[in-house]
Structure formats: structure tokens, C-alpha cells
Amino acid sequence: MTIVAKVEQATSAADEERELTDGFHLVIDALKLNGVKTIYGVPGIPITDFGRMAQAEGIRVISFRHEQHAGNAAAIAGFLTKKPGICLTVSAPGFLNGLTALANATTNCFPMILISGSSEREIVDLQQGDYEEMDQLAIAKPLCKAAFRVLHAQDIGIGIARAIRAAVSGRPGGVYLDLPAKLFGQVMDAEAGAKSLVEVIDPAPAQLPAPAAVERALDVLKGAKRPLIILGKGAAYAQADDQIRALIEKSGIPFLPMSMAKGLLPDTHPQCAGAARSTVLKDSDVVMLVGARLNWLLSHGKGKAWGDAPKKFIQIDIEPKEMDSNVEIAAPLVGDIGSCVSALLESIDGKWQAPPSDWINAVNSKREENIAKMAPRLMKNSAPMDFHGALGALRAVIRERPDAILVNEGANTLDLARGIIDMHQPRKRLDVGTWGVMGIGMGFAIAAAIETGKPVLAVEGDSAFGFSGMEVETICRYNLPVCVVVFNNNGIYRGTDVNSSGSPDVATTVFVKDARYDKMMEAFGGVGVHVTTPDELKRAVDQAMDSGRPTLINAAIDPAAGSESGRIGNLNPQSVLKKK
Ligand code: ADP
Ligand code: MG
């Protein structure tokens, strides 16, 4: 859209009419030209009018209560769609709130762009004390993949093009785009403005692996007696679902999905080694990583978890620097996952020998044993519930509604749900990711509902929920089909800790006893339900998902049921000094 204005021509006496545009409209037009349909943000100075105008121009603008959740929403939109999610914030404090999400997106390889309004350079650079003054570009730089500032209206087109390409090409990540307040009001000729816009051509070009690298990987794989394929969230992001499935099924190799790769092939697939995780990590001799890093989540590829037997690694990743990050990679395969997996598939066609049956049998029997051991605990219909009983009910919900999206955060609530709730379709499990961060819950749930149109089930520890809980208002305001289940055990890890000092304060990890989180949803017109047994929980979730109404279910969990830091208590330093 353009503005028609009368411009006084200094040289001519006659008034001349010409069409003008401005910074506001150029940013909106540039985003629309590149297919941006949704912006997640929080309005305020200097971007309030920008949000209004974007909405008027047909972009969906979702306003949050806090920038961190808008940022998390943008990040997960990026993961789900392979297009950069856009987050819009005000300057300084709003920017900093969004920055946590931008850094988290970069760490997780999710493409997003944080667009923040900022103060004028003249004032910032002389540190003259503007309203919410801050050198945002300098602060953002070390926390994201790329950072740009646009000072002139005629550079908006190229600035947004650079931001989009930087976010999605190669290893995806977060990009910061700094837009000073004065830019929005800058006026230029509409025709020149339209010409200055850039539609990004092939934003994430295919990156083909070298044929020699493919051969090397195949040689290592063929030499394996006990091979294993590990699928990471990079594999889920790549949307090469059919090729990945074909490679696994043709090769006959057991696969282990990382948390957000669950469902790429169903967890119930006969080759899924999820329930035999420790065994396959320890006993495998060749491990092929597909879009998964050997970071702390995989014990850095060494030590007790990986056993004593010598191991060779093949790694498929778009980022060459990822190779040898923790251990030697015998066969690095650098390229995009779709291209790499297709190249491997072509070469194994016809001349592939299935892995030795003693390995397959060993994995299968371990899996069956572990599944059988777990089964009775998932059926327990007790009050108060323990985690297993409650998660058994939610597992059934996802089995019956495989296209629903599961958002999951917490400590015990996260660790146990990851193992217990089987996923059946790709990109349906969204969780705390590489940092294991708390606070992604409502942001992820909102974006998942908006980007996919599918029902969302957010399974939250009571502590985890607290980080983004105010966004239930946002869920109600946009009437999103989100069902939040709060696993309420009265505290962090457990609700039973005692303050040893004798003061009236409760222990540092304890919350208000028997709180009713369901009332929070009711406060904004949604449905609140309080349940005490797995049967009640299942009924309430089914009803929420059938109705599509915003719902919060307060699930009373035994306050004594959790363990410290869930499954990662070993990362928590403990004092060796005895109490006097
Ligand atoms: P997980 O936590 O599930 O193990 P990670 O986040 O550690 O997953 O690893 C994801 C990896 O996937 C990153 O190293 C990233 O570079 C890689 N990746 C992301 N997208 C692609 C892609 N399209 N092709 C190849 N590799 C990718
Ligand atoms: Mg708790």
C-alpha cells in the first residue's frame, strides 16, 4: 500500500501529485512478498502502529503478554514450517525479553527473526539517554546467527532478504533485525520503494554431499555388526520424512529417535529402539547420526553410557563444523538431510545386507522386556495420581489422536512423558530442546495451534507452567484449540521439601499447596477442570479436544512422587560439607 501525498516541488510553482510510501509499509510489503503470514509480538513504542498496519494489510498479528513467549512462538513456527518465524518487540527491555527466545532458537537450530524497534543511532551512540535506549545490535550479535540494522528506507528490502536467508540457509538459526524508530517514518517514492523490495530466491538451497563422502559412509555402515541410526530434531526439521523412513526400512537398522524426532517413524515401529536406549548406545559398533548432535543429550558420544566397545560414528549434518565436536567422526556426511539420505538410499538399493540377526534379536528382546516392565505402572488408576498413571492416560489420548501436537516441559513431567507417550507422526512433539529450558510451553502451544490448525495438548509441570502461564489469556483471546494439563505436585521436583531453618517460609522448591491452576483459564472465559485420577484426566482431555475450546486441567499429582531434577539430577552439584 502506498500513501498519496502532495509534495511541494521547490523548483516548480505548480503542485504535483506523486505516490509515496514509507518505512512502515516497506517492511510490511517486504515481509508479505516473502510469504510471511503471521507475526508474533508485543506492541509498544516504537512498533505499535507497525503492528496495526501489518494487521490491516492482512498479516496475522498475534499479541502476547510477554516477549519471551512471542519469541518462543516464532521459533517453533520456524521449526514447524522451515520458514523463519517472526517476532516483533519494542526497544531495550522488550528486546531483551525476546532475546532469550532468539538465543534459544539459535541453540536449537530453529529459524526465526527477532525484529525490534530501537532508539536513534545519534542518541544511542552518544549515550544521551533516550527512552529505552540500548545498543541492541551489539548485544544481540553474540547470541544469534546474524544481526543486521537498517537505517534507510531504500535498504529495507535487502535487509529483510538478508535476514530471511541468514535464518534458513545452512544450519538454521536466529537472526536479529534492528529497526530504529526513525526508519518507520522515512518517506520515499512508491515506485522506487516497490523496486527496492527483494523476493528471496531459493532461501535454503539444497546442499549435496560429495560422492566420496557418501561412499565412505556406506563402507563404514556395511562393516557394522551392530549398527544404530540416531534421528535428531534436524531430521524432523528437514521434512525428508519419506526418504528417512525408506532408508531405515530398507537398511533394517534399529533407530533411536531423540526427543523432538519422535514420530518421524512411529515409536511403535518394529525397528524403534527407544525402549532399549541404554542397550543400543552401549552395544552398537557403528552409529549413524542424522541431524543429531553429540552434545550432553547424548553424553558427548563417550563415557559410561556408550560402553567400552570401540565405536565408529557416521554423521549427517548441514554444518561442517559440527563434525568431531566431541569424538572422531569416521564418516562425515555434510549436506542437507534430504540430499544425504537420498544419496545413501540410491547406493544401497539392491546391494544391501540386513544387519546380523543376533543384534536385531538382542535389541528386540530388550525392548519387549522394558515395555512389559512399564505396562502395569501405566494402568494404575489411583488418587492422588503418580506420574506414570497420569501419563498412561495421556499416552492413550495421543494414540487415539495421532495428529494432535504435544508440547511438553517440566522436570519429571518432561522426562517421564518423553519415554511414556508414544508419538506416531513427524513434528508432533515439541519440547524443551537443546538447553532443556523452562518457559517454552504456552509460546510453543500457541504457535503450534496457529501454524498447523491441529489440536494441541500441552503437558506441563506446575513449575514449568508458571514461566508462561499468563499466556492462557492469549490462548483464550484467540480462542485456540489448546488443552493445557498442569501436573500439580505442589512444587519444583516435589511438593514435600521442608525448610530446615525453622523460619515460617516454605522450602525454596515448594509452591502454594493444592493450587487450582484451572481457575486461571476460567478467569479468561476458557474451561477449567480439576481432576484427581487418570480416568478423570483422560475424560477431561478427550472432552477438551473434542470441543476445541481453550482448557486447563489441573491434575493433582502425589506431592511426593517426583525426583530431584527429574532424570538429570546428576548435573546438580551437591555440597560435600555436612550440616552442623
Ligand atoms: P537433537 O537435540 O534432536 O539431537 P540437535 O539439535 O542436537 O538435535 O541437532 C540437530 C542438527 O541438525 C544440528 O547439528 C543441525 O545443524 C542439523 N540440521 C538442521 N537442519 C538440517 C538440515 N536440513 N540438513 C542437515 N542437517 C540439519
Ligand atoms: Mg511440580
PDB file of N, CA and C in Angstrom, residues 4 342 426:
ATOM      1  N   VAL A   4      -0.756   8.556  -0.741  1.00  0.00           N
ATOM      2  CA  VAL A   4      -0.772   9.633  -1.728  1.00  0.00           C
ATOM      3  C   VAL A   4      -0.621  10.943  -0.958  1.00  0.00           C
ATOM      4  N   SER A 342      18.917 -39.349   0.497  1.00  0.00           N
ATOM      5  CA  SER A 342      18.609 -39.840  -0.855  1.00  0.00           C
ATOM      6  C   SER A 342      19.842 -40.458  -1.495  1.00  0.00           C
ATOM      7  N   PRO A 426       5.393 -37.306  12.358  1.00  0.00           N
ATOM      8  CA  PRO A 426       6.533 -36.382  12.473  1.00  0.00           C
ATOM      9  C   PRO A 426       6.134 -35.003  13.014  1.00  0.00           C
TER      10      PRO A 426
END
